[in-house]
Every structure is written in structure tokens, then in C-alpha cells.
Coordinates of C-alpha atoms in Angstrom, one line a residue:
Chain A
M21 CA -7.7 -10.5 36.1
E22 CA -5.0 -11.5 38.5
H23 CA -2.5 -8.9 39.6
D24 CA 0.5 -10.8 38.2
S25 CA -1.3 -11.6 34.9
L26 CA -2.2 -7.9 34.5
E27 CA 1.5 -7.1 34.9
E28 CA 2.3 -9.8 32.3
I29 CA -0.3 -8.4 29.9
I30 CA 1.0 -4.9 30.3
R31 CA 4.6 -6.2 29.6
L32 CA 3.3 -8.0 26.4
C33 CA 1.4 -4.8 25.4
Q34 CA 4.7 -2.9 25.7
Q35 CA 6.2 -5.4 23.3
G36 CA 3.4 -4.6 20.9
R37 CA 1.5 -7.9 21.1
P38 CA -2.1 -7.5 19.7
E39 CA -3.6 -10.3 21.8
A40 CA -2.4 -8.5 25.0
F41 CA -4.2 -5.4 23.9
H42 CA -7.3 -7.4 23.2
S43 CA -7.2 -8.8 26.8
L44 CA -7.0 -5.2 28.1
L45 CA -10.0 -4.3 25.9
R46 CA -12.0 -7.2 27.2
E47 CA -11.1 -6.4 30.8
F48 CA -11.4 -2.6 30.8
G49 CA -13.5 -1.8 27.7
P50 CA -16.9 -2.1 29.3
K51 CA -16.0 -0.1 32.4
L52 CA -14.3 2.6 30.3
Y53 CA -17.3 2.7 28.0
R54 CA -19.6 3.3 31.0
F55 CA -17.3 5.9 32.3
F56 CA -17.2 7.7 29.0
L57 CA -21.0 7.4 28.6
R58 CA -21.7 8.8 32.0
T59 CA -19.2 11.7 31.9
S60 CA -19.9 12.7 28.3
G61 CA -23.6 11.9 28.3
S62 CA -23.5 10.8 24.7
V63 CA -23.4 7.3 23.2
H64 CA -21.6 8.7 20.1
D65 CA -18.9 10.4 22.2
A66 CA -18.5 7.3 24.4
E67 CA -17.9 5.1 21.4
D68 CA -15.4 7.5 19.9
L69 CA -13.6 7.9 23.1
L70 CA -13.4 4.2 23.7
Q71 CA -11.7 3.8 20.3
D72 CA -9.5 6.8 20.9
I73 CA -8.3 5.6 24.3
F74 CA -7.1 2.3 22.9
V75 CA -5.3 4.0 20.0
K76 CA -3.7 6.3 22.6
L77 CA -2.9 3.3 24.8
L78 CA -0.9 1.8 21.9
E79 CA 1.5 4.7 22.1
K80 CA 1.3 5.5 25.8
I81 CA 1.7 2.0 27.3
K82 CA 5.5 2.2 26.5
D83 CA 5.9 4.9 29.1
Y84 CA 3.8 3.2 31.7
Q85 CA 5.6 1.7 34.7
H86 CA 3.6 -0.9 36.5
Q87 CA 3.3 -0.2 40.1
G88 CA 0.0 -2.0 40.8
R89 CA -2.4 0.8 39.9
F90 CA -2.9 0.4 36.2
E91 CA -6.7 1.0 36.5
S92 CA -6.2 4.4 38.2
W93 CA -3.7 5.4 35.5
L94 CA -6.0 4.3 32.7
F95 CA -9.0 6.1 34.1
C96 CA -6.9 9.3 34.6
V97 CA -6.0 9.1 30.9
A98 CA -9.7 8.6 30.2
A99 CA -10.7 11.6 32.3
N100 CA -8.2 13.8 30.5
M101 CA -9.6 12.7 27.2
V102 CA -13.1 13.5 28.2
R103 CA -12.0 17.0 29.4
D104 CA -10.1 17.6 26.1
R105 CA -13.1 16.6 24.1
S106 CA -15.4 18.8 26.1
R107 CA -13.1 21.8 25.7
K108 CA -12.8 21.2 22.0
K109 CA -16.6 21.0 21.7
Q110 CA -17.0 24.2 23.7
R111 CA -14.5 26.0 21.5
R112 CA -16.3 24.8 18.4
G113 CA -19.8 25.5 19.8
T114 CA -21.2 22.2 18.6
V115 CA -24.7 22.2 17.4
V116 CA -26.3 18.8 17.6
P117 CA -29.1 18.3 15.0
L118 CA -32.4 17.3 16.5
H119 CA -32.6 14.0 14.7
D120 CA -29.1 13.1 16.0
A121 CA -30.2 13.9 19.6
V122 CA -33.2 11.7 19.2
R123 CA -31.1 8.9 17.6
E124 CA -28.6 9.2 20.5
K125 CA -31.3 8.9 23.1
G126 CA -32.7 5.9 21.2
Q127 CA -29.3 4.3 21.2
L128 CA -28.9 5.0 24.8
I129 CA -32.1 3.2 25.6
N130 CA -31.3 0.4 23.2
S131 CA -27.9 -0.2 24.9
I132 CA -29.6 -0.3 28.3
E133 CA -32.3 -2.7 26.9
A134 CA -29.5 -5.0 25.7
S135 CA -27.9 -5.2 29.1
V136 CA -31.1 -5.7 31.0
P137 CA -32.4 -9.2 30.7
E138 CA -35.9 -8.8 32.2
P139 CA -38.3 -7.1 29.8
I140 CA -40.5 -6.0 32.7
D141 CA -37.7 -3.9 34.2
Q142 CA -36.8 -2.4 30.8
L143 CA -38.7 0.8 31.0
E144 CA -38.0 1.3 34.7
K145 CA -34.3 0.7 34.3
S146 CA -33.9 3.0 31.2
E147 CA -35.8 5.7 33.1
E148 CA -33.5 5.2 36.1
Y149 CA -30.5 5.4 33.8
D150 CA -31.9 8.5 32.1
S151 CA -32.6 10.1 35.5
L152 CA -29.1 9.4 36.6
Q153 CA -27.8 10.9 33.3
Q154 CA -30.0 13.9 33.8
A155 CA -28.8 14.3 37.4
L156 CA -25.2 14.0 36.3
A157 CA -25.7 16.7 33.7
M158 CA -26.7 19.1 36.4
L159 CA -23.5 18.6 38.3
P160 CA -20.4 20.8 37.5
D161 CA -18.0 18.9 35.2
S162 CA -15.3 18.7 37.8
D163 CA -17.6 17.1 40.4
K164 CA -19.0 14.7 37.9
E165 CA -15.5 13.7 36.8
I166 CA -14.4 13.1 40.4
I167 CA -17.4 11.0 41.2
M168 CA -17.1 8.9 38.1
L169 CA -13.3 8.4 38.5
R170 CA -13.9 7.1 42.0
H171 CA -16.8 4.9 41.0
Y172 CA -15.5 3.4 37.8
G173 CA -11.8 3.8 38.2
G174 CA -11.8 2.9 41.8
L175 CA -9.5 5.8 42.6
S176 CA -8.8 6.5 46.2
F177 CA -9.1 10.0 47.6
Q178 CA -5.3 10.2 47.6
E179 CA -5.2 9.3 43.9
I180 CA -8.0 11.8 43.1
A181 CA -6.1 14.5 44.9
G182 CA -2.9 13.7 43.0
H183 CA -4.7 13.6 39.6
F184 CA -6.5 17.0 40.1
Q185 CA -3.6 18.4 42.1
I186 CA -5.9 19.4 45.0
P187 CA -5.6 18.8 48.7
I188 CA -7.0 15.5 49.9
G189 CA -9.6 17.3 52.0
T190 CA -10.9 19.1 48.9
A191 CA -11.1 15.8 47.0
L192 CA -13.2 14.3 49.8
T193 CA -15.4 17.5 50.0
R194 CA -16.0 17.4 46.3
V195 CA -17.0 13.7 46.2
H196 CA -19.2 14.2 49.2
R197 CA -20.9 17.3 47.9
G198 CA -21.3 15.8 44.4
L199 CA -22.9 12.5 45.6
K200 CA -25.2 14.4 48.0
K201 CA -26.3 16.6 45.2
L202 CA -26.8 13.7 42.9
K203 CA -28.9 11.9 45.4
K204 CA -31.0 14.9 46.0
I205 CA -31.6 15.6 42.3
M206 CA -32.6 11.9 41.7
E207 CA -34.9 11.9 44.6
K208 CA -36.7 15.0 43.4
S209 CA -37.1 13.6 39.9
Chain B
M4 CA -16.9 -1.6 48.7
K5 CA -15.1 -2.6 51.8
K6 CA -11.9 -1.0 50.5
L7 CA -13.8 2.2 49.8
E8 CA -15.2 2.2 53.3
E9 CA -11.8 1.7 54.8
D10 CA -10.5 4.5 52.6
I11 CA -13.2 6.9 53.7
T12 CA -12.8 5.9 57.4
Q13 CA -9.0 6.4 57.3
L14 CA -9.4 9.7 55.5
V15 CA -12.0 11.1 57.9
K16 CA -9.7 10.1 60.8
N17 CA -6.7 11.8 59.2
L18 CA -8.5 15.0 58.5
Q19 CA -9.5 15.1 62.2
I20 CA -13.2 15.7 61.5
D21 CA -15.4 15.4 64.5
E22 CA -17.2 12.1 65.1
Q23 CA -20.7 13.3 64.1
Q24 CA -19.6 15.0 60.9
A25 CA -17.4 12.0 60.0
Q26 CA -20.3 9.6 60.4
E27 CA -22.5 11.9 58.2
I28 CA -19.9 12.0 55.4
I29 CA -19.5 8.2 55.5
T30 CA -23.3 7.7 55.4
D31 CA -23.6 10.1 52.5
L32 CA -20.8 8.5 50.5
Q33 CA -22.1 5.1 51.0
A34 CA -25.6 6.2 50.0
G35 CA -24.1 7.8 46.9
D36 CA -22.1 4.6 46.0
K37 CA -25.2 2.5 46.5
L38 CA -27.2 4.7 44.2
L39 CA -24.5 4.5 41.5
N40 CA -24.2 0.7 41.9
S41 CA -28.0 0.3 41.6
Q42 CA -28.0 1.7 38.1
S43 CA -28.1 -0.5 35.0
E44 CA -24.8 -0.6 33.3
P45 CA -24.9 -0.6 29.5
D46 CA -22.2 -2.5 27.7
P47 CA -20.4 -1.3 24.6
P48 CA -21.8 -2.8 21.4
A49 CA -20.0 -5.9 20.3
E50 CA -19.4 -4.4 16.9
L51 CA -17.5 -1.5 18.5
L52 CA -15.2 -3.9 20.4
D53 CA -14.6 -5.9 17.2
Q54 CA -13.8 -2.6 15.4
I55 CA -11.3 -1.6 18.1
E56 CA -9.6 -5.1 17.9
I57 CA -9.2 -4.5 14.1
T58 CA -7.9 -1.0 14.7
I59 CA -5.3 -2.4 17.2
K60 CA -4.2 -5.1 14.8
T61 CA -3.9 -2.7 11.9
H62 CA -2.0 -0.2 14.0
L63 CA 0.5 -2.8 15.3
S64 CA 1.0 -4.4 11.9
H65 CA 2.1 -1.0 10.5
R66 CA 4.4 -0.4 13.3
P67 CA 7.6 -2.3 12.2
A68 CA 7.6 -0.6 8.8
R69 CA 7.4 2.7 10.6
R70 CA 10.2 1.7 12.9
V71 CA 12.4 0.8 9.9
Y72 CA 11.6 4.1 8.3
I73 CA 12.5 6.0 11.5
W74 CA 15.7 4.1 11.8
S75 CA 16.7 4.7 8.2
M76 CA 15.9 8.3 8.7
R77 CA 18.2 8.4 11.7
F78 CA 21.0 6.7 9.9
A79 CA 20.6 9.1 6.9
S80 CA 20.7 12.1 9.2
A81 CA 23.7 10.8 11.1
A82 CA 25.5 10.2 7.8
A83 CA 24.6 13.7 6.6
I84 CA 25.9 15.2 9.8
I85 CA 29.2 13.3 9.5
I86 CA 29.6 14.4 5.9
I87 CA 28.9 18.1 6.8
F88 CA 31.3 17.8 9.7
V89 CA 34.1 16.4 7.6
T90 CA 33.5 19.0 4.9
L91 CA 33.7 21.8 7.4
I92 CA 36.9 20.4 8.9
T93 CA 38.4 20.1 5.4
L94 CA 37.5 23.7 4.5
W95 CA 38.8 24.9 7.8
T96 CA 42.1 23.2 7.6
G97 CA 42.6 24.2 3.9
P98 CA 43.4 21.9 1.0
G99 CA 45.4 18.9 2.0
S100 CA 49.1 18.6 0.9
V101 CA 49.4 16.9 -2.4
P102 CA 51.0 13.5 -1.9
V103 CA 54.5 13.5 -3.3
S104 CA 55.2 10.5 -5.4
T105 CA 58.6 8.9 -5.3
P106 CA 60.6 10.9 -7.7
L107 CA 61.7 9.4 -10.9
S108 CA 65.3 10.0 -10.0
S109 CA 65.2 7.6 -7.1
P110 CA 63.2 4.6 -8.1
K111 CA 63.1 1.2 -6.6
L112 CA 64.4 -0.9 -9.4
V113 CA 63.0 -4.3 -10.0
D114 CA 64.5 -5.3 -13.2
I115 CA 66.6 -3.3 -15.5
Y116 CA 68.2 -5.5 -18.0
D117 CA 67.1 -8.3 -20.2
D118 CA 70.2 -9.7 -21.8
D119 CA 68.6 -11.8 -24.5
S120 CA 66.2 -9.3 -26.1
A121 CA 68.4 -6.4 -25.4
L122 CA 65.4 -4.8 -23.8
W123 CA 65.7 -2.4 -21.0
E124 CA 62.9 -2.6 -18.5
V125 CA 62.7 -0.2 -15.8
A126 CA 60.0 -0.9 -13.3
L127 CA 59.3 1.8 -10.9
T128 CA 57.1 1.1 -8.0
Q129 CA 55.5 3.1 -5.3
E130 CA 54.8 1.1 -2.2
M131 CA 54.4 -2.0 -4.2
D132 CA 53.2 -4.9 -2.1
G133 CA 52.5 -8.0 -4.1
E134 CA 50.3 -8.3 -7.2
E135 CA 47.2 -6.9 -5.6
E136 CA 48.5 -3.4 -5.9
I137 CA 49.0 -3.5 -9.6
D138 CA 47.6 0.0 -9.9
D139 CA 50.7 1.4 -8.1
L140 CA 53.0 -0.3 -10.5
V141 CA 54.5 1.9 -13.1
I142 CA 56.4 0.2 -15.8
I143 CA 58.6 2.0 -18.1
E144 CA 59.7 0.1 -21.0
V145 CA 62.7 1.4 -22.8
S146 CA 63.3 -0.5 -26.0
L147 CA 66.7 0.5 -26.8
M148 CA 69.3 -1.5 -28.5
W149 CA 72.7 -1.4 -26.9
D150 CA 74.3 0.1 -29.9
E151 CA 71.4 2.6 -30.3
I152 CA 72.1 4.3 -27.1
E153 CA 73.0 7.8 -28.0
E154 CA 72.5 9.7 -24.8
P155 CA 74.2 8.9 -21.6
L156 CA 72.1 6.8 -19.1
D157 CA 72.6 9.4 -16.4
D158 CA 70.5 11.8 -18.5
L159 CA 67.7 9.3 -18.7
F160 CA 67.7 8.1 -15.1
G161 CA 69.5 10.8 -13.2
K162 CA 73.0 10.8 -11.8
E163 CA 72.5 8.3 -9.0
N164 CA 70.8 5.8 -11.3
T165 CA 73.3 5.3 -14.0
Y166 CA 73.4 2.0 -15.6
E167 CA 76.6 1.2 -13.7
N168 CA 74.9 2.1 -10.4
V169 CA 71.9 0.0 -10.8
T170 CA 73.6 -3.0 -12.2

């Protein structure tokens, strides 16, 4: 999506044009879905969050002032939503029934299978994805969130520091530490 | 990727990290990015995207009605505030003075005498301005025969408006 056309799409969204929102969905939907999937670790949550963010966007887009970093803004909103959901879950003390957990894992593998064209790689890829997911689950939520924001949202360290209200050096340290840890866990497994 | 490398390099320079440590950070970050990029990326199910499109459409199609409702609520509350304000002002200033109508004793006379029918017509008007303000027109018909007049006209109309004065 061209920079100018993104600005135009945002302007149309602010006027309440559905086709403009559909363009945003096509452009950012898959990336947001992956971000939600990786940070929440649940297919069900990722699907819910993707729906929720677009409903939220319908209201929030009016306040957005385009300064060329829509993606960062969008992913910061996404990160806040993941955090809110996680807090709510912790408060409720969610118990996931065993059959749901099995179903989710099945869905996760199915969605990976759908995106991988070569059948030979299927098992290997799903295991890779699973190991990444397992490795991410071992990271503290804050580190995981920072790494994913940088990876999917393309946020710079400056933007990460601004979003989390931490010094830029801390942002760098947390990304560095998180990625190093992630690599180590994956190598071990 | 290039942008990220530049971002890291710039940042490492700004933070004044020594050369060896900077290189180590850059290598680690690049390795981490490579690891994440090598992973398969699942796409959202097509049905989910369709469902979201429907949700967006539904949400936006309901919006104008909601807007009208909000605006009508605003107008209603504004009207209520004005009514309350006016009521309070009225109560504070006390009852308004009763408008004093033009006394009967000093009417503006339009016609007083019809010679043929021997009919007295006294038309008293208050601020009469054409036929539209017919509500303000007060007509007093006095059907009196000349010879039947028993009481002096000044009793009927007041001293200033005797028959002689008005004719």
C-alpha cells in the first residue's frame, strides 16, 4: 500500500466508508492476526482480538491524525488489547477445558498447514511454529510484547520506548535480552 | 531489514556502547530477527475476514441512525435547559405586569354613526393594523334609536367621548 493511498484510505475510514475499512483489513488483518496469535498463544483469542480491533478501529480512527506511522499506532492499540485481555483472564482465573485446548492446538496446526504449500514441510513447519510458540510462552509478557511489536508492527526502538514509557536504552536491552533468550530456548528444544 | 539494521546501528552509536558490545548486540538482534522471519506465518481464516467485513458494514450502517438519535437528544436537552432557564428567570423576577388594555374611556373610534339605520356602532380597537389582527378588534354595537336614548352619552362613553366630541 502506497504511503499516499494509506493516508487516503484513513481519510475515507474517518468518513465512515466501509470499503476503506475493508482495505485496512486486507492490508493489516493477516499481520495483526499473527501478532495476536503469537502474543496470546491462542487461536481463539487471536480470532476474537482481530474482530475486536476492527470494531475498536471504527470508533478510534476518528481521533487518529496521520503522521506517517499508522502501523505503529495500530500495533500499539493491538498490544494494549492483548494486555487488557490477559489481565481480564488473570482476574477471572480462566480454566480451559482439555478438549478446548486440544481443539486449539489442532486449529493452530491446521492454520499452519493451510499456509504452507509443501506437504513434506508440513510437520517440520508446524513443529517449528509450535516450538516458537513454546519458547515465546517462556518469556515474560513484557519482553514477548516488545519483540512482537518490533517484529510485526515494525516499531523502532524510539517508538517502543515511547509506547512503554521507558528509556530507549531499556527498550534496546529488553529486545536484545528477549531475542537472545528466545534463540537459546529454541536451540535447546 | 535494512531499516532495522540502520535503526540498531544508530541506536548503539547514540547510547555510546563500546564497539565490541555494539557488534554483539547487532549480531544477536539480527539472529533473532532471522529466527522470527524463518517461521511459518499462519493466515487468518477466510471466514473470519468475511465475518469482520460483515461486522464493519453492519456497524457503519447503524451509525447514521445513532447520530440522528444523539443529535435529537442534544436538541431536546438544549430545549429543556432553555425552558428551565426561562422558568427560573420568570420566578426570580416575579409575575409580569398585566398588560393594560386601552381604557374604554379613550377608544380609537372607527365609526360611530350610521345615519340610515339609526344604528350606533362603536368600534374600539387596540393596536389594530389591518384585517389580519381581527382578534384585537372589539366591536360594540349599540342599537339605540335616536329617540330611545334616555341616558346621556357621556355616561355611556365617558366625558371626553360624548357624542358631540366624537362626531
